[in-house]
Amino acid sequence: MAEQSSECLFCKIVYGVIPAKRVYEDALSLAFADIHPQAPTHLLIIPKEHLTSLAHAAKDHAALLGHLMFVAAELARKYGLKKGYRLVVNTGDDGGQTVHHLHVHLLGGRAMHWPPG
């Protein structure tokens, strides 16, 4: 497996050190329920590789980033989010990122408002 961080909360979830309600897993990614959901469906989709944020992504991460979007779309279909959903990627402290491991929030099951805040 690619680089991991022993101090990273999400890396610990990948390795099973910290439990999570896993809803999807493949060789590149893991998806699990957010412990503080902001919508009826609130899942986090992460790469298994430790990547601090989208700002740290390099050209060789392009396929991985596309894979995360594909997984989000598949999960939206699986969870019946036919009326729509929102994907959020918080990047850096000012962007609201609280866990410094790239993750995509999949939110659905209610109407989303704009601007998000």
PDB file of C-alpha atoms in Angstrom:
ATOM      1  CA  MET A   1       0.000   0.000   0.000  1.00  0.00           C
ATOM      2  CA  ALA A   2       1.097   3.580  -0.620  1.00  0.00           C
ATOM      3  CA  GLU A   3       2.356   6.034   1.964  1.00  0.00           C
ATOM      4  CA  GLN A   4       0.417   6.270   5.232  1.00  0.00           C
ATOM      5  CA  SER A   5       0.695   8.576   8.225  1.00  0.00           C
ATOM      6  CA  SER A   6       0.782   6.961  11.652  1.00  0.00           C
ATOM      7  CA  GLU A   7      -0.756  10.099  13.189  1.00  0.00           C
ATOM      8  CA  CYS A   8      -3.597  10.489  10.663  1.00  0.00           C
ATOM      9  CA  LEU A   9      -7.124   9.673  11.837  1.00  0.00           C
ATOM     10  CA  PHE A  10      -8.216   8.492   8.385  1.00  0.00           C
ATOM     11  CA  CYS A  11      -5.101   6.337   7.887  1.00  0.00           C
ATOM     12  CA  LYS A  12      -5.985   4.665  11.194  1.00  0.00           C
ATOM     13  CA  ILE A  13      -9.479   3.992   9.815  1.00  0.00           C
ATOM     14  CA  VAL A  14      -7.969   2.510   6.629  1.00  0.00           C
ATOM     15  CA  TYR A  15      -5.885   0.108   8.745  1.00  0.00           C
ATOM     16  CA  GLY A  16      -8.782  -0.745  11.075  1.00  0.00           C
ATOM     17  CA  VAL A  17      -7.131   0.780  14.153  1.00  0.00           C
ATOM     18  CA  ILE A  18     -10.144   3.079  14.528  1.00  0.00           C
ATOM     19  CA  PRO A  19     -13.565   1.613  13.699  1.00  0.00           C
ATOM     20  CA  ALA A  20     -15.858   3.199  11.137  1.00  0.00           C
ATOM     21  CA  LYS A  21     -19.117   2.237   9.450  1.00  0.00           C
ATOM     22  CA  ARG A  22     -17.595   1.195   6.121  1.00  0.00           C
ATOM     23  CA  VAL A  23     -19.975   1.358   3.177  1.00  0.00           C
ATOM     24  CA  TYR A  24     -17.552   0.824   0.274  1.00  0.00           C
ATOM     25  CA  GLU A  25     -13.980  -0.309  -0.200  1.00  0.00           C
ATOM     26  CA  ASP A  26     -11.703  -1.149  -3.103  1.00  0.00           C
ATOM     27  CA  ALA A  27      -7.949  -1.203  -3.680  1.00  0.00           C
ATOM     28  CA  LEU A  28      -7.695   2.599  -3.933  1.00  0.00           C
ATOM     29  CA  SER A  29     -10.421   4.012  -1.730  1.00  0.00           C
ATOM     30  CA  LEU A  30     -12.627   3.634   1.298  1.00  0.00           C
ATOM     31  CA  ALA A  31     -16.002   5.193   2.073  1.00  0.00           C
ATOM     32  CA  PHE A  32     -17.622   5.398   5.478  1.00  0.00           C
ATOM     33  CA  ALA A  33     -20.380   7.233   7.316  1.00  0.00           C
ATOM     34  CA  ASP A  34     -19.509  10.637   8.797  1.00  0.00           C
ATOM     35  CA  ILE A  35     -19.751  10.554  12.605  1.00  0.00           C
ATOM     36  CA  HIS A  36     -21.299  14.068  12.615  1.00  0.00           C
ATOM     37  CA  PRO A  37     -23.694  13.882   9.645  1.00  0.00           C
ATOM     38  CA  GLN A  38     -24.919  17.139   8.147  1.00  0.00           C
ATOM     39  CA  ALA A  39     -27.532  15.454   5.941  1.00  0.00           C
ATOM     40  CA  PRO A  40     -29.542  12.207   6.005  1.00  0.00           C
ATOM     41  CA  THR A  41     -26.811  10.713   3.804  1.00  0.00           C
ATOM     42  CA  HIS A  42     -23.326  11.937   4.720  1.00  0.00           C
ATOM     43  CA  LEU A  43     -20.458   9.734   3.615  1.00  0.00           C
ATOM     44  CA  LEU A  44     -16.727  10.368   3.438  1.00  0.00           C
ATOM     45  CA  ILE A  45     -14.773   8.966   0.506  1.00  0.00           C
ATOM     46  CA  ILE A  46     -11.013   8.816   1.018  1.00  0.00           C
ATOM     47  CA  PRO A  47      -7.999   7.523  -0.848  1.00  0.00           C
ATOM     48  CA  LYS A  48      -6.221   4.736   1.010  1.00  0.00           C
ATOM     49  CA  GLU A  49      -2.986   6.522   0.190  1.00  0.00           C
ATOM     50  CA  HIS A  50      -2.266   9.371   2.588  1.00  0.00           C
ATOM     51  CA  LEU A  51      -2.678  12.573   0.585  1.00  0.00           C
ATOM     52  CA  THR A  52      -2.881  15.590   2.869  1.00  0.00           C
ATOM     53  CA  SER A  53      -5.275  17.645   0.732  1.00  0.00           C
ATOM     54  CA  LEU A  54      -6.275  18.472  -2.808  1.00  0.00           C
ATOM     55  CA  ALA A  55      -3.611  21.198  -2.718  1.00  0.00           C
ATOM     56  CA  HIS A  56      -1.003  18.435  -2.332  1.00  0.00           C
ATOM     57  CA  ALA A  57      -2.211  16.447  -5.344  1.00  0.00           C
ATOM     58  CA  ALA A  58       0.269  16.026  -8.176  1.00  0.00           C
ATOM     59  CA  LYS A  59      -0.221  15.109 -11.826  1.00  0.00           C
ATOM     60  CA  ASP A  60       0.233  11.420 -10.979  1.00  0.00           C
ATOM     61  CA  HIS A  61      -2.805  11.640  -8.660  1.00  0.00           C
ATOM     62  CA  ALA A  62      -5.180  12.493 -11.544  1.00  0.00           C
ATOM     63  CA  ALA A  63      -6.504   8.939 -11.931  1.00  0.00           C
ATOM     64  CA  LEU A  64      -7.006   8.625  -8.164  1.00  0.00           C
ATOM     65  CA  LEU A  65      -8.937  11.905  -8.040  1.00  0.00           C
ATOM     66  CA  GLY A  66     -11.176  10.729 -10.879  1.00  0.00           C
ATOM     67  CA  HIS A  67     -11.681   7.428  -9.086  1.00  0.00           C
ATOM     68  CA  LEU A  68     -12.893   9.231  -5.952  1.00  0.00           C
ATOM     69  CA  MET A  69     -15.475  11.117  -8.053  1.00  0.00           C
ATOM     70  CA  PHE A  70     -16.609   7.866  -9.690  1.00  0.00           C
ATOM     71  CA  VAL A  71     -17.014   6.208  -6.271  1.00  0.00           C
ATOM     72  CA  ALA A  72     -19.056   9.210  -5.095  1.00  0.00           C
ATOM     73  CA  ALA A  73     -21.391   8.866  -8.095  1.00  0.00           C
ATOM     74  CA  GLU A  74     -21.755   5.111  -7.539  1.00  0.00           C
ATOM     75  CA  LEU A  75     -22.582   5.638  -3.859  1.00  0.00           C
ATOM     76  CA  ALA A  76     -25.102   8.363  -4.729  1.00  0.00           C
ATOM     77  CA  ARG A  77     -26.860   5.843  -6.982  1.00  0.00           C
ATOM     78  CA  LYS A  78     -26.640   3.112  -4.327  1.00  0.00           C
ATOM     79  CA  TYR A  79     -28.189   5.419  -1.719  1.00  0.00           C
ATOM     80  CA  GLY A  80     -30.976   6.533  -4.054  1.00  0.00           C
ATOM     81  CA  LEU A  81     -30.017  10.209  -4.223  1.00  0.00           C
ATOM     82  CA  LYS A  82     -32.016  10.693  -7.425  1.00  0.00           C
ATOM     83  CA  LYS A  83     -33.060  14.272  -6.611  1.00  0.00           C
ATOM     84  CA  GLY A  84     -29.432  15.354  -6.262  1.00  0.00           C
ATOM     85  CA  TYR A  85     -26.529  15.537  -3.876  1.00  0.00           C
ATOM     86  CA  ARG A  86     -23.516  17.661  -3.038  1.00  0.00           C
ATOM     87  CA  LEU A  87     -19.836  16.767  -3.091  1.00  0.00           C
ATOM     88  CA  VAL A  88     -17.537  18.850  -0.908  1.00  0.00           C
ATOM     89  CA  VAL A  89     -13.752  18.845  -0.710  1.00  0.00           C
ATOM     90  CA  ASN A  90     -12.491  21.158   2.024  1.00  0.00           C
ATOM     91  CA  THR A  91      -8.870  22.120   1.465  1.00  0.00           C
ATOM     92  CA  GLY A  92      -6.632  23.599   4.145  1.00  0.00           C
ATOM     93  CA  ASP A  93      -7.525  25.295   7.388  1.00  0.00           C
ATOM     94  CA  ASP A  94      -9.247  28.289   5.757  1.00  0.00           C
ATOM     95  CA  GLY A  95     -11.208  25.878   3.554  1.00  0.00           C
ATOM     96  CA  GLY A  96     -12.610  24.144   6.640  1.00  0.00           C
ATOM     97  CA  GLN A  97     -10.488  20.983   6.439  1.00  0.00           C
ATOM     98  CA  THR A  98     -10.283  19.480   9.933  1.00  0.00           C
ATOM     99  CA  VAL A  99      -8.730  16.097   9.083  1.00  0.00           C
ATOM    100  CA  HIS A 100      -5.637  16.536   6.961  1.00  0.00           C
ATOM    101  CA  HIS A 101      -6.179  13.551   4.669  1.00  0.00           C
ATOM    102  CA  LEU A 102      -7.962  14.242   1.387  1.00  0.00           C
ATOM    103  CA  HIS A 103     -11.639  13.350   1.637  1.00  0.00           C
ATOM    104  CA  VAL A 104     -14.793  13.937  -0.356  1.00  0.00           C
ATOM    105  CA  HIS A 105     -18.038  14.547   1.534  1.00  0.00           C
ATOM    106  CA  LEU A 106     -21.107  13.067  -0.175  1.00  0.00           C
ATOM    107  CA  LEU A 107     -24.205  14.804   1.208  1.00  0.00           C
ATOM    108  CA  GLY A 108     -27.754  14.036   0.168  1.00  0.00           C
ATOM    109  CA  GLY A 109     -31.280  13.219   1.209  1.00  0.00           C
ATOM    110  CA  ARG A 110     -32.311  16.850   1.702  1.00  0.00           C
ATOM    111  CA  ALA A 111     -32.278  20.068  -0.299  1.00  0.00           C
ATOM    112  CA  MET A 112     -28.907  21.825  -0.315  1.00  0.00           C
ATOM    113  CA  HIS A 113     -28.751  25.620  -0.139  1.00  0.00           C
ATOM    114  CA  TRP A 114     -26.424  28.164  -1.701  1.00  0.00           C
ATOM    115  CA  PRO A 115     -24.188  29.713  -0.674  1.00  0.00           C
ATOM    116  CA  PRO A 116     -23.039  26.894   1.589  1.00  0.00           C
ATOM    117  CA  GLY A 117     -21.262  29.200   4.065  1.00  0.00           C
TER     118      GLY A 117
END
